[in-house]
Coordinates of C-alpha atoms and ligand atoms in Angstrom, one line a residue:
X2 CA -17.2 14.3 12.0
X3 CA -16.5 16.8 8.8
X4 CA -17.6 16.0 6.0
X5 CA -16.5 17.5 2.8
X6 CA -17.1 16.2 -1.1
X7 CA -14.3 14.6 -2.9
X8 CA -14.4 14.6 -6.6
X9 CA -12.1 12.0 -8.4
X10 CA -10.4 12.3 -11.5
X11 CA -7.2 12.0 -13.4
X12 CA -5.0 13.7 -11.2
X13 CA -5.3 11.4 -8.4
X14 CA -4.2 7.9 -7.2
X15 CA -5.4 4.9 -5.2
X16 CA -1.9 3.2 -4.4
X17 CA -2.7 -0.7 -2.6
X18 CA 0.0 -1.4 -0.6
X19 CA 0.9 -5.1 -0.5
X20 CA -2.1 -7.0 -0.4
X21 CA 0.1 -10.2 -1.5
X22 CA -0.4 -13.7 -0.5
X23 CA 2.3 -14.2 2.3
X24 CA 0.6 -11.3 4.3
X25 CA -3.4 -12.6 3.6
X26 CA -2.5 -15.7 4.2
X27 CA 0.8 -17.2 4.1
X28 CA 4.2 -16.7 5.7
X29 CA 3.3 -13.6 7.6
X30 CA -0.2 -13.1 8.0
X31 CA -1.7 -9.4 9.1
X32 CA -4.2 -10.5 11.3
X33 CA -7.8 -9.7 10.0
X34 CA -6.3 -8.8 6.2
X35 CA -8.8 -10.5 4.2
X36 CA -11.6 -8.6 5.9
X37 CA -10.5 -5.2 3.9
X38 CA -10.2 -7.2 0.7
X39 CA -13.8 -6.5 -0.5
X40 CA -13.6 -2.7 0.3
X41 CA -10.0 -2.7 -1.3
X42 CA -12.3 -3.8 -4.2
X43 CA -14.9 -1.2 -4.6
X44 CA -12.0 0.9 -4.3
X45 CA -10.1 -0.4 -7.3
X46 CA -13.5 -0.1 -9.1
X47 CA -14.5 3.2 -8.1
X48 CA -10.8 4.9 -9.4
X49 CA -10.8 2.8 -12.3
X50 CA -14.2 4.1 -13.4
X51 CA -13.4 7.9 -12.1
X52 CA -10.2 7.1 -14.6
X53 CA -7.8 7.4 -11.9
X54 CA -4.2 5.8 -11.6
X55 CA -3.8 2.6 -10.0
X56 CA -1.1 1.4 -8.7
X57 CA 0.0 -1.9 -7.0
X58 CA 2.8 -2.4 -4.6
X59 CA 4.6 -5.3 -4.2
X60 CA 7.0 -6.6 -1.2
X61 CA 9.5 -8.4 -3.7
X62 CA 12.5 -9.7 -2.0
X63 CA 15.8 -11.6 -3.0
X64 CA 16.1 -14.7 -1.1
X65 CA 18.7 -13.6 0.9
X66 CA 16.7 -10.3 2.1
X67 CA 18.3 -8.7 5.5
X68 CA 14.7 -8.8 6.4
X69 CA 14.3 -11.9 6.9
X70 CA 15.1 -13.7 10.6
X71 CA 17.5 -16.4 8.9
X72 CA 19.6 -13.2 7.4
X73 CA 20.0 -11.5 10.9
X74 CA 16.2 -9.5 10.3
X75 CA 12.9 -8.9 12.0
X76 CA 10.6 -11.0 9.9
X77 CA 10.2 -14.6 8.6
X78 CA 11.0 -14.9 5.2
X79 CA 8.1 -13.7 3.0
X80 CA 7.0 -12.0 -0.5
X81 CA 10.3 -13.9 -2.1
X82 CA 10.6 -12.4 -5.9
X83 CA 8.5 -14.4 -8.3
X84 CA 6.9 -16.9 -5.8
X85 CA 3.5 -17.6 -5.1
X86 CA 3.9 -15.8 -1.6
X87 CA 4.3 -12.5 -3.7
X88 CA 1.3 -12.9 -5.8
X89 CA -1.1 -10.0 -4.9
X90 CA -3.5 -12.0 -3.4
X91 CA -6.2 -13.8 -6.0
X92 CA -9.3 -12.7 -4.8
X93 CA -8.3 -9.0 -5.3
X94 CA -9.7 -7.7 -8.2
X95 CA -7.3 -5.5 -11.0
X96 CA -8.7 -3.1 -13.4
X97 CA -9.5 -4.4 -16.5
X98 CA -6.8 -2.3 -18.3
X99 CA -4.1 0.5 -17.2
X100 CA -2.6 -0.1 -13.6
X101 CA 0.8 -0.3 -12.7
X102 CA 2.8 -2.8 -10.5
X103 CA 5.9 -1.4 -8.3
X104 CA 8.3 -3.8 -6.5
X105 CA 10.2 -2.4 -3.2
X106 CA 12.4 -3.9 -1.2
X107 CA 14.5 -5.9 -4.1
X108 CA 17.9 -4.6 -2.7
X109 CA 19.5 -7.9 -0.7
X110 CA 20.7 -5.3 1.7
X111 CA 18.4 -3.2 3.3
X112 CA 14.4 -3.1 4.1
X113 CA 12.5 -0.9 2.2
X114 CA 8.7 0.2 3.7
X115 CA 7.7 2.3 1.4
X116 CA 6.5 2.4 -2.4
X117 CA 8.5 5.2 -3.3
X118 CA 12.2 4.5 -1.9
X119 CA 14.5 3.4 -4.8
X120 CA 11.5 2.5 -7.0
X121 CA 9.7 4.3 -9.6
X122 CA 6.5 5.7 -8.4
X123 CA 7.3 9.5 -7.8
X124 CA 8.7 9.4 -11.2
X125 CA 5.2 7.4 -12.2
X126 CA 2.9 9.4 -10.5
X127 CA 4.6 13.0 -11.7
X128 CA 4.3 11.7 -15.6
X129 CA 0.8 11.8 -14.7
X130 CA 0.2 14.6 -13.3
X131 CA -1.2 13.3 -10.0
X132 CA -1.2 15.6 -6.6
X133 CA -3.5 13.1 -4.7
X134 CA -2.9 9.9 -3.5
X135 CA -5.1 7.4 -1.7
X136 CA -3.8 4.5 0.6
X137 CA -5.0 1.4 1.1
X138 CA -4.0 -2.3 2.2
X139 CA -1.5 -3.8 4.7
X140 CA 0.4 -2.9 7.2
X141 CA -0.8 0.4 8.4
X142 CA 1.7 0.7 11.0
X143 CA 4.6 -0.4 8.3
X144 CA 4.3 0.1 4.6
X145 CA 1.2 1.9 4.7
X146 CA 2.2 4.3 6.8
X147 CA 6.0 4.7 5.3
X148 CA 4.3 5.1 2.0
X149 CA 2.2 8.0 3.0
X150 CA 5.2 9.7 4.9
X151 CA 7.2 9.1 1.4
X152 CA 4.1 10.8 -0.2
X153 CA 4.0 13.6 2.2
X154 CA 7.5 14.3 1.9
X155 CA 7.7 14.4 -1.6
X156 CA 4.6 17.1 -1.6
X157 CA 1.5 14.7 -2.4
X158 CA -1.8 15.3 -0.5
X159 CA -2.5 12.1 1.3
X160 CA -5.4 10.5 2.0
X161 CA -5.8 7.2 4.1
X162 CA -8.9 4.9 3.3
X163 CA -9.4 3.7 6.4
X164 CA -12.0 0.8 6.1
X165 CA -9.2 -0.7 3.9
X166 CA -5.9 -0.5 5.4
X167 CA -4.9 -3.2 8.6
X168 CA -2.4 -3.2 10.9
X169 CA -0.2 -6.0 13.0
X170 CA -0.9 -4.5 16.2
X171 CA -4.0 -2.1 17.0
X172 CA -1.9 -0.4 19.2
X173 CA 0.9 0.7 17.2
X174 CA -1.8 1.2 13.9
X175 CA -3.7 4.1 16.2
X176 CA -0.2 5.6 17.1
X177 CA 0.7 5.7 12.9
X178 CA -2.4 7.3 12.2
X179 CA -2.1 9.7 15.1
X180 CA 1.6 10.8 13.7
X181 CA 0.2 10.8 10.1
X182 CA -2.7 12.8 10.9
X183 CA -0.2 15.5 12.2
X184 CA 1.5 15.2 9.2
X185 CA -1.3 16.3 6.9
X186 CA -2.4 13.1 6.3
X187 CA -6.4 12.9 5.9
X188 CA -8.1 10.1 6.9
X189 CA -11.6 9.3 5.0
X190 CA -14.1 6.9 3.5
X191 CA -15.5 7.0 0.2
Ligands
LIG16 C1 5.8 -5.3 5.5 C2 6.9 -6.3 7.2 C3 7.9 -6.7 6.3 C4 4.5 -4.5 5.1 C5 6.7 -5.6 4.6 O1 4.1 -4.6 3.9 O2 4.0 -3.7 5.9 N1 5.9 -5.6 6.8 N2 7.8 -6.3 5.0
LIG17 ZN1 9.1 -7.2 3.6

């Protein structure tokens, strides 16, 4: 195992990816979810403190979301717009001041993975002057991992906390890191 020093400051990002109700504990549940919530935590504390950006995503979807398995989808419905299922899940803790909220998947028509398709966090992120981002929260083999390939493509260095991300399937969560990592992804802990 390498290990090398990472300084935080102001030009990098800790993004949490979903960590709403409906996948903790409601409509559709990542299996072992809540166990990353207290290292999700110390995360938001540590890059809050180091002055870093924060950033929340948000599965937010119209009730009538191609999604969702009464539309023709994948996946019950979940993380409908404005209902409790879409809360970010109360037991994670936001910074006291100065972090940001981004909502994906609004469009009725199509599924959207990651935080940065038709949503404002490049555009966030590049007002800020950030080149790093760090990824945590749910699920690695879905929005995580479409997040950091969003990142990638767009020319950020991504990192992958990996005592606070959780997949559906530990099968297909190894495979996502395995095609990240080849990426340039970095996986770490802090
Ligand atoms: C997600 C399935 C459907 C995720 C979102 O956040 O990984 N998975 N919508
Ligand atoms: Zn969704």
């Amino acid at each position: 195992m390498a290990r090398v020093e990472i300084v935080l400051g102001r030009m990098d990002a800790l993004i949490v990816v979903d960590m709403q109700k409906d996948f903790i504990e409601g409509s559709l549940p990542v299996p072992g979810a809540r166990d990353i919530i207290p290292n999700i935590n110390r995360y938001i504390k540590v890059f809050a403190e180091k002055g870093c950006t924060v950033v929340f995503t948000r599965d937010w979807h119209p009730e009538n979301h191609a999604s969702f398995k009464e539309n023709g989808g994948l996946w019950p419905r979940h993380c409908v717009a404005g209902t409790e299922g879409a809360m970010i899940h109360k037991d994670i803790t936001l910074p006291k001041e100065g972090f940001f909220v981004i909502n994906k998947g609004t469009s009725p028509d199509f599924d959207a993975y990651s935080g940065f398709q038709d949503t404002k966090l490049d555009a966030l992120l590049r007002e800020r002057g950030i080149k790093r981002i760090f990824l945590c929260g749910v699920a690695t083999e879905y929005c995580v991992k479409a997040t950091a390939e969003g990142g990638l493509n767009l020319g950020y260095q991504v990192f992958l906390l990996l005592d606070a991300i959780k997949g559906v399937g530990e099968e297909a969560s190894r495979k996502a890191l395995e095609d990240l990592y080849l990426r340039g992804a970095v996986g770490i802990e802090l």
